[in-house]
Amino acid sequence: MAKGVKPRVRVPKKAAAGEIITIKTLISHTMESGQRKDADGNIIPRSIINRFTCDFNGQNVIDVTIEPAVSTNPFFEFEAKVPESGEFKFTWYDDDGSVYETSKPITVG
Amino acid sequence: MRVSIAILAMALGATGAYSGEDASLTLEDGQSLTIRTDAPPHTENLSEITSGWVYRSDETQALQLDDFDNPAFVFVDQGIDLYAAVDGSEGKACASCHENVEDFAGLRASMPKVVDGELVTMENLVNNCRTERMGAEPWKWSGGQMTAMTALIGLQSRGMPVNVAIDGDAAPFWEAGKELYYTRVGQLDMACSNCHEDNYGNMIRADHLSQGQINGFPTYRLKNAKLNSSHGRFKGCMSNIRATPFAEGGDEFKALELYLASRGNGLSVETPSVRN
Amino acid sequence: MTLTRRKVLALGAGGLALAGLGLPAWAAETTEEAIASFTGGAEMGEGLLTLTTPEIAENGNTVPVEVSAEGAASIMLLATGNPLPNVATFNFGPLAGARHGSTRIRLAGTQEVMAIARMEDGTFQKASATVKVTIGGCGG
């Protein structure tokens, strides 16, 4: 697992049934592109978050394929439809096989 | 409201918002920060002082307006974890003595300051606690742990006016810092003042020079995507003018930090800011 | 920022960048390959996909970009002047509230950024924009 990886997400606490909400996510990750060289001229191996998903109560909201051109500390902003109360689940997949997860509840009413 | 400056700059076709005249910026949570005000009397060559935020592009400015969009907060979160983490032979965390980090509100605005005849910075305070009270190893001056902690503690003072003392015990340190500020060094034979007092607002290649204010440090720089200490930045400037940089945490940079902080007396603490 | 203006900018400045800055031929080929694998060679329409970028990026490390296309199933983002043109692909699920996404990307230099949307009806849309990446004053 890459060191010090920390996800941040912003989801409203409440929504009306069927409301469309904005979600922002950010995770701390160096996103080593595989294009850089170290002081000795050797390529620094690629090590990035290669996929990000957001699901709500088991249904997918967005599934992003990520390449090395996404900036350090990858940021995503998108919209979700909220049909009922439940939980958003956020998952980031690291090249090294690590999976980082976090979730946020939302109340409809 | 929070994008008003950005919209104005776009309308003018400007690449940065330098043409804006607003005296404050408003964060997403409604907090207002002073980015432009009268220069303090001891800064005799400036009539107005401006935050480095003013010189940045619309997109970079926008990153600082919302704490979620501001990537520095990833590191503030790390600072919160570090604050609660027990370390060292005494089995203590920061929180063991300083229960609420909020109690540090105001500290950043007064730093650096003289304690028992010695000029101390925030980093000194943190490492003093670590070595004297926690029995832990000191952190590296510009390392990730230190900048995360100084960002967290500095954030507690965000919005408060910078107000460092320059008289009394502080006077000799302040004079030493001022001397450094105006002394030409390096192969390019330049002083801090040549760029940041004589030419702020002008272009250096494709970039705007700022006044070199340090009210937003540690700052998240797009260049290296991490928090940067003010001493780290001083080192960068000295390398750019092909001088041999002083040591981070050394007497020279501490004195310079005091002098630069005093040039920003009246601007809001912006920690953690976002810069290029 | 209208698509039309973007298009004009992209055609003008993008073409100039290719000719004037001497981008290696393989960069263009790889972009074409990336497009081909996404579209299967299908024709791309314009007008339904909006790509928002800054005209001038202060730092190529962190350039905010935004894509939006009502009725899109997925949107691919390409940086045609990067060593590797692929940037990211947004695939929208059943609970997507809008066919919209924002992220921050790396641009190796001034270049054309391109977005291609695969619409739910199987057609494709395209939009592009030139982003000028400035060279900083003091690397410091």
Short mmCIF file of C-alpha atoms in Angstrom, two decimals:
data_model
loop_
_atom_site.label_atom_id
_atom_site.label_comp_id
_atom_site.label_asym_id
_atom_site.label_seq_id
_atom_site.Cartn_x
_atom_site.Cartn_y
_atom_site.Cartn_z
CA MET A 1 0.00 0.00 0.00
CA ALA A 2 1.33 3.40 -0.97
CA LYS A 3 2.20 5.50 2.08
CA GLY A 4 -0.23 7.93 3.69
CA VAL A 5 -3.07 7.48 1.21
CA LYS A 6 -6.09 9.29 2.54
CA PRO A 7 -9.45 9.67 0.81
CA ARG A 8 -11.66 12.75 1.22
CA VAL A 9 -15.23 12.94 -0.02
CA ARG A 10 -17.90 15.61 0.20
CA VAL A 11 -21.51 14.43 0.09
CA PRO A 12 -24.52 16.37 1.40
CA LYS A 13 -26.03 14.81 4.53
CA LYS A 14 -29.61 15.15 3.29
CA ALA A 15 -31.46 15.18 -0.02
CA ALA A 16 -35.01 15.05 -1.36
CA ALA A 17 -36.11 11.80 -3.02
CA GLY A 18 -34.81 11.76 -6.60
CA GLU A 19 -32.66 14.83 -6.05
CA ILE A 20 -29.44 15.24 -7.99
CA ILE A 21 -26.51 16.04 -5.73
CA THR A 22 -22.91 17.03 -6.41
CA ILE A 23 -20.15 14.87 -5.00
CA LYS A 24 -16.48 15.81 -4.75
CA THR A 25 -13.71 13.33 -4.04
CA LEU A 26 -9.97 13.62 -3.55
CA ILE A 27 -7.39 11.06 -2.50
CA SER A 28 -3.80 11.69 -1.49
CA HIS A 29 -1.59 9.83 -3.94
CA THR A 30 1.61 10.76 -5.74
CA MET A 31 0.37 9.31 -9.07
CA GLU A 32 3.91 8.48 -10.20
CA SER A 33 3.51 8.61 -13.95
CA GLY A 34 6.23 6.22 -15.06
CA GLN A 35 7.55 9.04 -17.25
CA ARG A 36 9.99 10.52 -14.78
CA LYS A 37 13.62 9.65 -14.17
CA ASP A 38 15.50 9.64 -10.88
CA ALA A 39 18.84 11.36 -10.27
CA ASP A 40 20.69 8.40 -11.83
CA GLY A 41 18.64 8.55 -15.01
CA ASN A 42 16.57 5.45 -14.25
CA ILE A 43 12.85 5.53 -14.97
CA ILE A 44 10.82 5.78 -11.78
CA PRO A 45 8.25 2.97 -12.15
CA ARG A 46 4.62 3.92 -12.68
CA SER A 47 2.47 3.76 -9.55
CA ILE A 48 -0.96 5.32 -9.84
CA ILE A 49 -4.59 4.98 -8.86
CA ASN A 50 -5.96 3.41 -12.04
CA ARG A 51 -9.69 3.30 -11.30
CA PHE A 52 -12.23 5.10 -9.16
CA THR A 53 -15.83 4.03 -8.59
CA CYS A 54 -18.81 5.45 -6.74
CA ASP A 55 -21.85 3.29 -5.96
CA PHE A 56 -25.04 4.00 -4.08
CA ASN A 57 -26.85 1.12 -2.36
CA GLY A 58 -25.14 -1.29 -4.74
CA GLN A 59 -25.92 0.63 -7.94
CA ASN A 60 -23.19 2.36 -9.89
CA VAL A 61 -22.99 6.15 -10.15
CA ILE A 62 -19.68 6.55 -11.95
CA ASP A 63 -16.74 4.35 -12.86
CA VAL A 64 -13.63 6.22 -13.96
CA THR A 65 -10.65 4.70 -15.77
CA ILE A 66 -7.59 6.69 -14.73
CA GLU A 67 -4.29 7.11 -16.59
CA PRO A 68 -1.00 8.66 -15.43
CA ALA A 69 -2.05 12.06 -16.84
CA VAL A 70 -4.39 12.60 -13.90
CA SER A 71 -2.76 14.96 -11.37
CA THR A 72 -1.23 14.08 -8.02
CA ASN A 73 -3.96 13.76 -5.37
CA PRO A 74 -6.65 12.81 -7.92
CA PHE A 75 -9.80 14.93 -7.73
CA PHE A 76 -13.20 14.12 -9.20
CA GLU A 77 -16.46 16.00 -9.16
CA PHE A 78 -19.69 14.49 -10.49
CA GLU A 79 -23.43 14.25 -9.85
CA ALA A 80 -25.54 11.45 -8.39
CA LYS A 81 -29.26 10.77 -8.26
CA VAL A 82 -30.50 9.87 -4.78
CA PRO A 83 -33.65 7.70 -4.96
CA GLU A 84 -33.74 6.78 -1.26
CA SER A 85 -31.78 6.95 1.98
CA GLY A 86 -28.64 4.90 1.91
CA GLU A 87 -24.91 4.89 1.58
CA PHE A 88 -22.47 6.05 -1.04
CA LYS A 89 -19.46 3.80 -1.38
CA PHE A 90 -16.25 5.15 -2.90
CA THR A 91 -13.43 2.88 -4.06
CA TRP A 92 -9.99 3.69 -5.44
CA TYR A 93 -7.82 0.98 -7.03
CA ASP A 94 -4.03 1.29 -6.79
CA ASP A 95 -1.57 -0.19 -9.32
CA ASP A 96 0.03 -2.10 -6.44
CA GLY A 97 -3.21 -3.97 -5.77
CA SER A 98 -4.27 -1.85 -2.78
CA VAL A 99 -7.92 -0.82 -2.61
CA TYR A 100 -8.93 2.26 -0.66
CA GLU A 101 -12.56 2.58 0.42
CA THR A 102 -14.71 5.06 2.21
CA SER A 103 -18.45 5.56 2.51
CA LYS A 104 -20.91 8.32 3.36
CA PRO A 105 -24.56 8.00 4.42
CA ILE A 106 -27.29 10.26 3.09
CA THR A 107 -30.81 10.69 4.42
CA VAL A 108 -33.77 11.27 2.13
CA GLY A 109 -36.69 13.08 3.66
CA MET B 1 -20.01 35.77 -4.89
CA ARG B 2 -16.92 33.69 -4.41
CA VAL B 3 -16.17 33.60 -8.12
CA SER B 4 -16.73 37.28 -8.72
CA ILE B 5 -13.02 38.09 -8.99
CA ALA B 6 -12.47 35.20 -11.36
CA ILE B 7 -15.33 36.31 -13.59
CA LEU B 8 -14.05 39.86 -13.67
CA ALA B 9 -10.60 38.66 -14.71
CA MET B 10 -12.04 36.49 -17.45
CA ALA B 11 -14.10 39.37 -18.74
CA LEU B 12 -10.97 41.46 -19.00
CA GLY B 13 -9.21 38.63 -20.75
CA ALA B 14 -6.52 38.67 -18.08
CA THR B 15 -4.47 35.58 -17.34
CA GLY B 16 -4.41 36.36 -13.67
CA ALA B 17 -6.62 38.42 -11.45
CA TYR B 18 -3.96 40.99 -10.71
CA SER B 19 -6.24 43.68 -12.08
CA GLY B 20 -8.81 42.95 -9.35
CA GLU B 21 -9.17 45.50 -6.62
CA ASP B 22 -11.08 43.56 -3.99
CA ALA B 23 -9.66 43.94 -0.50
CA SER B 24 -10.77 40.51 0.58
CA LEU B 25 -11.55 37.05 -0.69
CA THR B 26 -14.45 35.00 0.62
CA LEU B 27 -14.12 31.33 1.35
CA GLU B 28 -16.90 28.86 0.58
CA ASP B 29 -17.85 28.77 4.29
CA GLY B 30 -18.32 32.54 4.31
CA GLN B 31 -15.05 33.45 6.01
CA SER B 32 -13.45 36.61 4.67
CA LEU B 33 -9.68 37.01 4.30
CA THR B 34 -7.89 40.34 3.83
CA ILE B 35 -5.77 40.13 0.69
CA ARG B 36 -5.02 43.83 0.23
CA THR B 37 -4.45 46.50 2.86
CA ASP B 38 -2.30 49.47 3.82
CA ALA B 39 1.33 48.62 4.35
CA PRO B 40 2.53 48.73 7.95
CA PRO B 41 4.65 51.83 8.77
CA HIS B 42 7.90 49.84 9.03
CA THR B 43 7.51 48.75 5.38
CA GLU B 44 8.48 52.17 4.12
CA ASN B 45 8.87 51.29 0.43
CA LEU B 46 5.36 49.90 -0.02
CA SER B 47 2.09 51.77 0.29
CA GLU B 48 -0.10 48.70 -0.02
CA ILE B 49 0.52 45.06 0.81
CA THR B 50 -1.09 42.25 -1.18
CA SER B 51 -1.44 38.54 -0.67
CA GLY B 52 0.27 36.22 -3.16
CA TRP B 53 -3.23 34.92 -3.99
CA VAL B 54 -3.86 38.11 -5.95
CA TYR B 55 -1.13 37.28 -8.48
CA ARG B 56 -2.37 33.79 -9.32
CA SER B 57 -4.53 32.65 -12.23
CA ASP B 58 -8.29 32.27 -11.84
CA GLU B 59 -8.03 28.50 -11.61
CA THR B 60 -5.31 28.57 -8.97
CA GLN B 61 -7.21 31.19 -6.98
CA ALA B 62 -10.35 29.06 -7.11
CA LEU B 63 -8.52 26.13 -5.53
CA GLN B 64 -8.09 28.10 -2.33
CA LEU B 65 -11.68 29.28 -2.03
CA ASP B 66 -13.15 25.96 -0.95
CA ASP B 67 -11.45 23.76 1.62
CA PHE B 68 -12.52 20.70 -0.29
CA ASP B 69 -11.03 21.88 -3.55
CA ASN B 70 -7.86 22.95 -1.72
CA PRO B 71 -5.48 19.98 -1.96
CA ALA B 72 -3.60 21.21 1.12
CA PHE B 73 -6.39 19.80 3.24
CA VAL B 74 -5.26 16.27 2.46
CA PHE B 75 -2.21 17.18 4.49
CA VAL B 76 -4.21 18.99 7.17
CA ASP B 77 -6.05 15.67 7.62
CA GLN B 78 -2.69 13.94 8.00
CA GLY B 79 -1.81 16.60 10.57
CA ILE B 80 -4.97 15.75 12.55
CA ASP B 81 -3.89 12.10 12.66
CA LEU B 82 -0.35 13.06 13.68
CA TYR B 83 -1.71 15.36 16.39
CA ALA B 84 -3.43 12.41 18.04
CA ALA B 85 -0.62 9.89 17.45
CA VAL B 86 1.49 8.85 20.44
CA ASP B 87 5.20 9.03 19.65
CA GLY B 88 8.45 8.89 21.65
CA SER B 89 9.63 7.53 24.98
CA GLU B 90 7.12 9.44 27.12
CA GLY B 91 4.06 7.82 25.52
CA LYS B 92 2.57 11.15 24.60
CA ALA B 93 0.85 12.71 21.61
CA CYS B 94 0.42 16.43 20.93
CA ALA B 95 -3.13 15.99 22.17
CA SER B 96 -1.91 14.66 25.55
CA CYS B 97 -0.93 18.20 26.59
CA HIS B 98 -2.83 20.34 24.06
CA GLU B 99 -6.23 18.66 24.04
CA ASN B 100 -7.86 20.92 21.46
CA VAL B 101 -5.86 22.08 18.49
CA GLU B 102 -8.36 24.98 18.26
CA ASP B 103 -6.67 26.46 21.33
CA PHE B 104 -3.80 27.45 19.04
CA ALA B 105 -5.97 30.09 17.37
CA GLY B 106 -3.88 33.24 17.11
CA LEU B 107 -0.49 31.60 17.48
CA ARG B 108 0.38 31.54 13.80
CA ALA B 109 -0.44 35.24 13.45
CA SER B 110 2.27 36.10 15.99
CA MET B 111 5.02 33.79 14.70
CA PRO B 112 7.95 33.86 14.66
CA LYS B 113 8.57 35.47 18.03
CA VAL B 114 11.24 35.82 20.65
CA VAL B 115 11.08 33.49 23.64
CA ASP B 116 13.77 33.79 26.34
CA GLY B 117 16.01 35.80 24.06
CA GLU B 118 15.77 33.33 21.20
CA LEU B 119 13.86 33.75 17.95
CA VAL B 120 11.54 30.74 17.56
CA THR B 121 9.33 29.66 14.68
CA MET B 122 6.38 27.28 14.63
CA GLU B 123 8.71 24.46 13.61
CA ASN B 124 10.87 25.16 16.66
CA LEU B 125 7.83 24.97 18.93
CA VAL B 126 6.72 21.66 17.42
CA ASN B 127 10.16 20.07 17.61
CA ASN B 128 10.73 21.40 21.09
CA CYS B 129 7.60 19.60 22.26
CA ARG B 130 8.70 16.45 20.45
CA THR B 131 12.20 16.31 21.92
CA GLU B 132 11.60 17.83 25.37
CA ARG B 133 8.15 16.56 26.29
CA MET B 134 7.46 13.53 24.12
CA GLY B 135 10.94 12.04 23.99
CA ALA B 136 10.52 11.77 20.22
CA GLU B 137 12.85 12.46 17.33
CA PRO B 138 12.59 15.97 15.88
CA TRP B 139 10.88 16.24 12.50
CA LYS B 140 12.70 17.47 9.42
CA TRP B 141 12.10 21.21 8.92
CA SER B 142 10.29 20.92 5.58
CA GLY B 143 9.30 17.26 5.79
CA GLY B 144 5.77 16.02 5.25
CA GLN B 145 5.03 15.51 8.94
CA MET B 146 6.23 18.95 9.97
CA THR B 147 4.40 20.81 7.21
CA ALA B 148 1.22 18.83 7.92
CA MET B 149 1.45 19.87 11.57
CA THR B 150 2.31 23.52 10.92
CA ALA B 151 -0.57 23.65 8.41
CA LEU B 152 -3.00 22.24 10.98
CA ILE B 153 -1.85 24.63 13.71
CA GLY B 154 -1.67 27.58 11.30
CA LEU B 155 -5.19 26.89 10.04
CA GLN B 156 -6.53 27.64 13.54
CA SER B 157 -5.49 31.28 12.97
CA ARG B 158 -6.86 31.58 9.43
CA GLY B 159 -8.58 34.92 8.96
CA MET B 160 -6.74 36.60 11.82
CA PRO B 161 -4.47 39.51 10.91
CA VAL B 162 -0.75 38.78 10.89
CA ASN B 163 0.76 40.76 13.74
CA VAL B 164 4.33 39.84 14.58
CA ALA B 165 6.26 41.90 17.11
CA ILE B 166 9.30 43.71 15.75
CA ASP B 167 10.30 45.81 18.75
CA GLY B 168 11.87 45.01 22.11
CA ASP B 169 13.62 41.62 22.15
CA ALA B 170 12.64 41.08 18.53
CA ALA B 171 14.33 44.23 17.21
CA PRO B 172 17.83 42.84 16.59
CA PHE B 173 16.43 39.77 14.79
CA TRP B 174 14.14 41.97 12.71
CA GLU B 175 17.06 44.23 11.76
CA ALA B 176 19.10 41.17 10.75
CA GLY B 177 16.22 39.94 8.60
CA LYS B 178 15.83 43.34 6.96
CA GLU B 179 19.55 43.43 6.21
CA LEU B 180 19.26 40.05 4.47
CA TYR B 181 16.20 41.19 2.52
CA TYR B 182 18.09 44.10 0.94
CA THR B 183 21.47 42.40 0.47
CA ARG B 184 22.37 41.31 -3.06
CA VAL B 185 23.75 37.79 -3.21
CA GLY B 186 24.54 35.04 -5.71
CA GLN B 187 25.85 35.00 -9.25
CA LEU B 188 22.85 37.04 -10.39
CA ASP B 189 23.61 39.54 -7.64
CA MET B 190 20.04 40.03 -6.52
CA ALA B 191 18.31 40.82 -3.27
CA CYS B 192 14.79 39.75 -2.26
CA SER B 193 13.73 43.34 -2.82
CA ASN B 194 14.74 43.37 -6.51
CA CYS B 195 11.91 41.01 -7.39
CA HIS B 196 9.42 41.29 -4.56
CA GLU B 197 9.56 45.01 -3.78
CA ASP B 198 10.73 46.64 -7.02
CA ASN B 199 8.90 44.37 -9.46
CA TYR B 200 5.87 42.73 -7.90
CA GLY B 201 3.03 42.55 -10.39
CA ASN B 202 5.49 42.46 -13.29
CA MET B 203 6.10 39.35 -15.31
CA ILE B 204 9.06 37.06 -14.77
CA ARG B 205 8.90 34.95 -17.90
CA ALA B 206 5.23 33.87 -18.05
CA ASP B 207 4.54 34.43 -14.37
CA HIS B 208 3.58 37.32 -12.13
CA LEU B 209 5.97 38.26 -9.35
CA SER B 210 4.31 38.62 -5.97
CA GLN B 211 5.34 40.66 -2.96
CA GLY B 212 6.75 37.50 -1.43
CA GLN B 213 4.31 37.59 1.47
CA ILE B 214 4.41 34.53 3.74
CA ASN B 215 0.98 34.82 5.37
CA GLY B 216 -0.23 31.65 3.59
CA PHE B 217 2.57 29.25 4.55
CA PRO B 218 2.91 26.36 4.59
CA THR B 219 1.53 26.58 1.08
CA TYR B 220 0.43 23.90 -1.36
CA ARG B 221 2.31 24.45 -4.61
CA LEU B 222 1.05 23.11 -7.91
CA LYS B 223 4.68 22.76 -8.93
CA ASN B 224 5.41 19.95 -6.48
CA ALA B 225 1.90 19.04 -5.28
CA LYS B 226 2.77 19.22 -1.62
CA LEU B 227 2.99 21.61 1.30
CA ASN B 228 6.03 23.88 1.27
CA SER B 229 7.60 25.63 4.24
CA SER B 230 8.61 29.27 3.98
CA HIS B 231 12.26 28.32 4.51
CA GLY B 232 11.97 25.81 1.67
CA ARG B 233 10.71 28.63 -0.52
CA PHE B 234 13.56 30.94 0.56
CA LYS B 235 15.96 28.19 -0.44
CA GLY B 236 14.29 27.98 -3.86
CA CYS B 237 14.62 31.73 -4.38
CA MET B 238 18.29 31.68 -3.41
CA SER B 239 19.00 28.80 -5.79
CA ASN B 240 17.25 30.69 -8.57
CA ILE B 241 19.55 33.65 -8.16
CA ARG B 242 22.45 31.21 -8.01
CA ALA B 243 23.36 31.85 -4.43
CA THR B 244 24.25 29.20 -1.90
CA PRO B 245 21.10 28.90 0.20
CA PHE B 246 21.22 29.27 3.96
CA ALA B 247 20.14 26.26 6.00
CA GLU B 248 16.45 25.70 6.72
CA GLY B 249 15.91 26.48 10.39
CA GLY B 250 19.14 28.47 10.60
CA ASP B 251 19.49 31.91 12.15
CA GLU B 252 19.46 33.69 8.77
CA PHE B 253 16.19 32.21 7.52
CA LYS B 254 14.54 32.62 10.92
CA ALA B 255 15.44 36.32 10.92
CA LEU B 256 14.27 36.64 7.31
CA GLU B 257 11.01 34.88 8.23
CA LEU B 258 10.40 37.43 10.99
CA TYR B 259 11.13 40.33 8.68
CA LEU B 260 8.93 38.98 5.87
CA ALA B 261 6.11 38.16 8.28
CA SER B 262 6.26 41.75 9.55
CA ARG B 263 5.90 43.07 5.99
CA GLY B 264 2.57 41.25 5.95
CA ASN B 265 1.29 42.63 9.26
CA GLY B 266 -2.37 43.36 8.51
CA LEU B 267 -2.97 40.66 5.90
CA SER B 268 -4.96 37.65 7.06
CA VAL B 269 -3.33 34.37 7.91
CA GLU B 270 -4.22 32.27 4.83
CA THR B 271 -2.68 28.98 5.90
CA PRO B 272 -2.85 26.65 4.04
CA SER B 273 -2.80 28.64 0.82
CA VAL B 274 -2.52 27.38 -2.78
CA ARG B 275 0.15 28.82 -5.06
CA ASN B 276 1.91 28.01 -8.29
CA MET C 1 -17.19 29.29 -23.30
CA THR C 2 -18.98 28.05 -26.38
CA LEU C 3 -18.06 24.97 -28.27
CA THR C 4 -17.83 26.90 -31.50
CA ARG C 5 -15.18 29.18 -30.15
CA ARG C 6 -13.30 26.25 -28.70
CA LYS C 7 -13.48 24.50 -32.01
CA VAL C 8 -12.07 27.44 -33.86
CA LEU C 9 -9.29 27.84 -31.32
CA ALA C 10 -8.50 24.17 -31.42
CA LEU C 11 -8.39 23.99 -35.20
CA GLY C 12 -6.21 27.06 -35.43
CA ALA C 13 -3.86 26.78 -32.52
CA GLY C 14 -3.88 22.99 -32.34
CA GLY C 15 -2.82 22.78 -35.96
CA LEU C 16 -0.14 25.37 -35.33
CA ALA C 17 1.10 23.48 -32.30
CA LEU C 18 1.45 20.30 -34.31
CA ALA C 19 3.27 22.02 -37.13
CA GLY C 20 5.24 24.60 -35.19
CA LEU C 21 6.31 22.78 -32.07
CA GLY C 22 7.30 19.69 -33.98
CA LEU C 23 5.43 17.13 -31.91
CA PRO C 24 6.74 13.66 -32.64
CA ALA C 25 4.64 11.76 -35.14
CA TRP C 26 4.06 8.90 -32.73
CA ALA C 27 2.13 11.18 -30.38
CA ALA C 28 -0.43 11.84 -33.07
CA GLU C 29 -0.59 8.17 -33.99
CA THR C 30 -1.17 7.14 -30.42
CA THR C 31 -3.96 9.67 -30.13
CA GLU C 32 -5.52 8.24 -33.27
CA GLU C 33 -5.16 4.74 -31.89
CA ALA C 34 -6.79 5.79 -28.63
CA ILE C 35 -9.68 7.34 -30.55
CA ALA C 36 -10.00 4.28 -32.79
CA SER C 37 -10.15 1.88 -29.90
CA PHE C 38 -12.85 3.99 -28.23
CA THR C 39 -14.99 4.68 -31.29
CA GLY C 40 -14.17 1.68 -33.44
CA GLY C 41 -13.58 4.13 -36.23
CA ALA C 42 -17.11 5.55 -36.14
CA GLU C 43 -17.73 9.11 -37.25
CA MET C 44 -17.91 11.75 -34.55
CA GLY C 45 -20.43 14.52 -34.44
CA GLU C 46 -19.99 17.82 -32.66
CA GLY C 47 -22.16 20.12 -30.62
CA LEU C 48 -23.56 17.89 -27.89
CA LEU C 49 -20.37 17.55 -25.86
CA THR C 50 -18.91 20.43 -23.87
CA LEU C 51 -15.27 20.46 -22.84
CA THR C 52 -14.25 23.22 -20.44
CA THR C 53 -10.59 24.02 -19.89
CA PRO C 54 -8.63 27.13 -18.98
CA GLU C 55 -7.21 28.92 -22.01
CA ILE C 56 -3.96 29.35 -20.14
CA ALA C 57 -2.81 26.98 -17.43
CA GLU C 58 -0.52 28.45 -14.81
CA ASN C 59 1.04 25.08 -14.15
CA GLY C 60 0.83 21.97 -16.32
CA ASN C 61 0.81 19.79 -13.19
CA THR C 62 -2.76 20.67 -12.25
CA VAL C 63 -5.08 21.76 -15.02
CA PRO C 64 -8.81 21.68 -14.23
CA VAL C 65 -10.96 20.14 -16.97
CA GLU C 66 -14.66 19.49 -17.16
CA VAL C 67 -16.70 17.39 -19.61
CA SER C 68 -20.44 17.31 -20.04
CA ALA C 69 -22.74 15.67 -22.59
CA GLU C 70 -26.38 14.96 -21.95
CA GLY C 71 -27.14 11.42 -23.07
CA ALA C 72 -23.55 10.19 -22.88
CA ALA C 73 -22.80 6.67 -21.68
CA SER C 74 -19.10 7.44 -21.29
CA ILE C 75 -16.69 10.27 -22.01
CA MET C 76 -13.02 9.80 -22.79
CA LEU C 77 -10.50 12.56 -22.21
CA LEU C 78 -7.28 12.82 -24.23
CA ALA C 79 -4.24 15.08 -23.95
CA THR C 80 -2.96 14.87 -27.50
CA GLY C 81 0.42 16.41 -26.72
CA ASN C 82 1.32 14.20 -23.76
CA PRO C 83 3.74 11.27 -24.09
CA LEU C 84 0.71 9.09 -23.39
CA PRO C 85 -2.48 10.73 -24.67
CA ASN C 86 -4.99 8.84 -22.51
CA VAL C 87 -6.10 10.81 -19.45
CA ALA C 88 -9.29 9.28 -18.06
CA THR C 89 -12.63 7.84 -19.10
CA PHE C 90 -15.81 8.61 -17.20
CA ASN C 91 -18.31 5.73 -17.42
CA PHE C 92 -21.74 6.76 -16.16
CA GLY C 93 -23.83 4.30 -14.14
CA PRO C 94 -27.61 4.10 -13.68
CA LEU C 95 -27.47 6.55 -10.75
CA ALA C 96 -25.36 9.18 -12.47
CA GLY C 97 -27.14 12.48 -11.82
CA ALA C 98 -25.69 14.12 -14.92
CA ARG C 99 -23.39 13.08 -17.70
CA HIS C 100 -20.75 15.35 -16.33
CA GLY C 101 -17.38 15.04 -14.65
CA SER C 102 -14.53 17.29 -13.51
CA THR C 103 -10.96 16.40 -12.72
CA ARG C 104 -7.44 17.87 -12.68
CA ILE C 105 -4.92 16.73 -15.23
CA ARG C 106 -1.27 16.97 -16.26
CA LEU C 107 -0.33 18.59 -19.53
CA ALA C 108 3.25 18.23 -20.76
CA GLY C 109 3.01 21.54 -22.62
CA THR C 110 0.73 23.70 -24.74
CA GLN C 111 -1.53 21.32 -26.64
CA GLU C 112 -4.97 20.27 -27.75
CA VAL C 113 -7.12 18.53 -25.16
CA MET C 114 -9.85 16.36 -26.63
CA ALA C 115 -12.98 14.71 -25.28
CA ILE C 116 -15.01 12.03 -27.01
CA ALA C 117 -18.41 10.92 -25.78
CA ARG C 118 -20.04 7.62 -26.58
CA MET C 119 -23.75 8.42 -26.53
CA GLU C 120 -26.42 6.03 -25.30
CA ASP C 121 -27.65 5.61 -28.89
CA GLY C 122 -24.21 4.37 -29.97
CA THR C 123 -23.15 7.54 -31.78
CA PHE C 124 -20.07 9.58 -30.89
CA GLN C 125 -19.47 13.24 -30.14
CA LYS C 126 -16.22 15.13 -30.06
CA ALA C 127 -14.95 18.40 -28.59
CA SER C 128 -11.50 19.86 -28.26
CA ALA C 129 -9.72 22.86 -26.80
CA THR C 130 -6.22 24.24 -26.86
CA VAL C 131 -4.64 24.86 -23.49
CA LYS C 132 -1.56 27.02 -23.32
CA VAL C 133 0.75 25.85 -20.57
CA THR C 134 2.99 28.62 -19.31
CA ILE C 135 6.56 28.28 -18.16
CA GLY C 136 6.84 29.41 -14.58
CA GLY C 137 8.93 32.40 -13.63
CA CYS C 138 10.82 30.95 -10.72
CA GLY C 139 11.01 27.20 -10.42
CA GLY C 140 12.17 27.75 -6.87
#
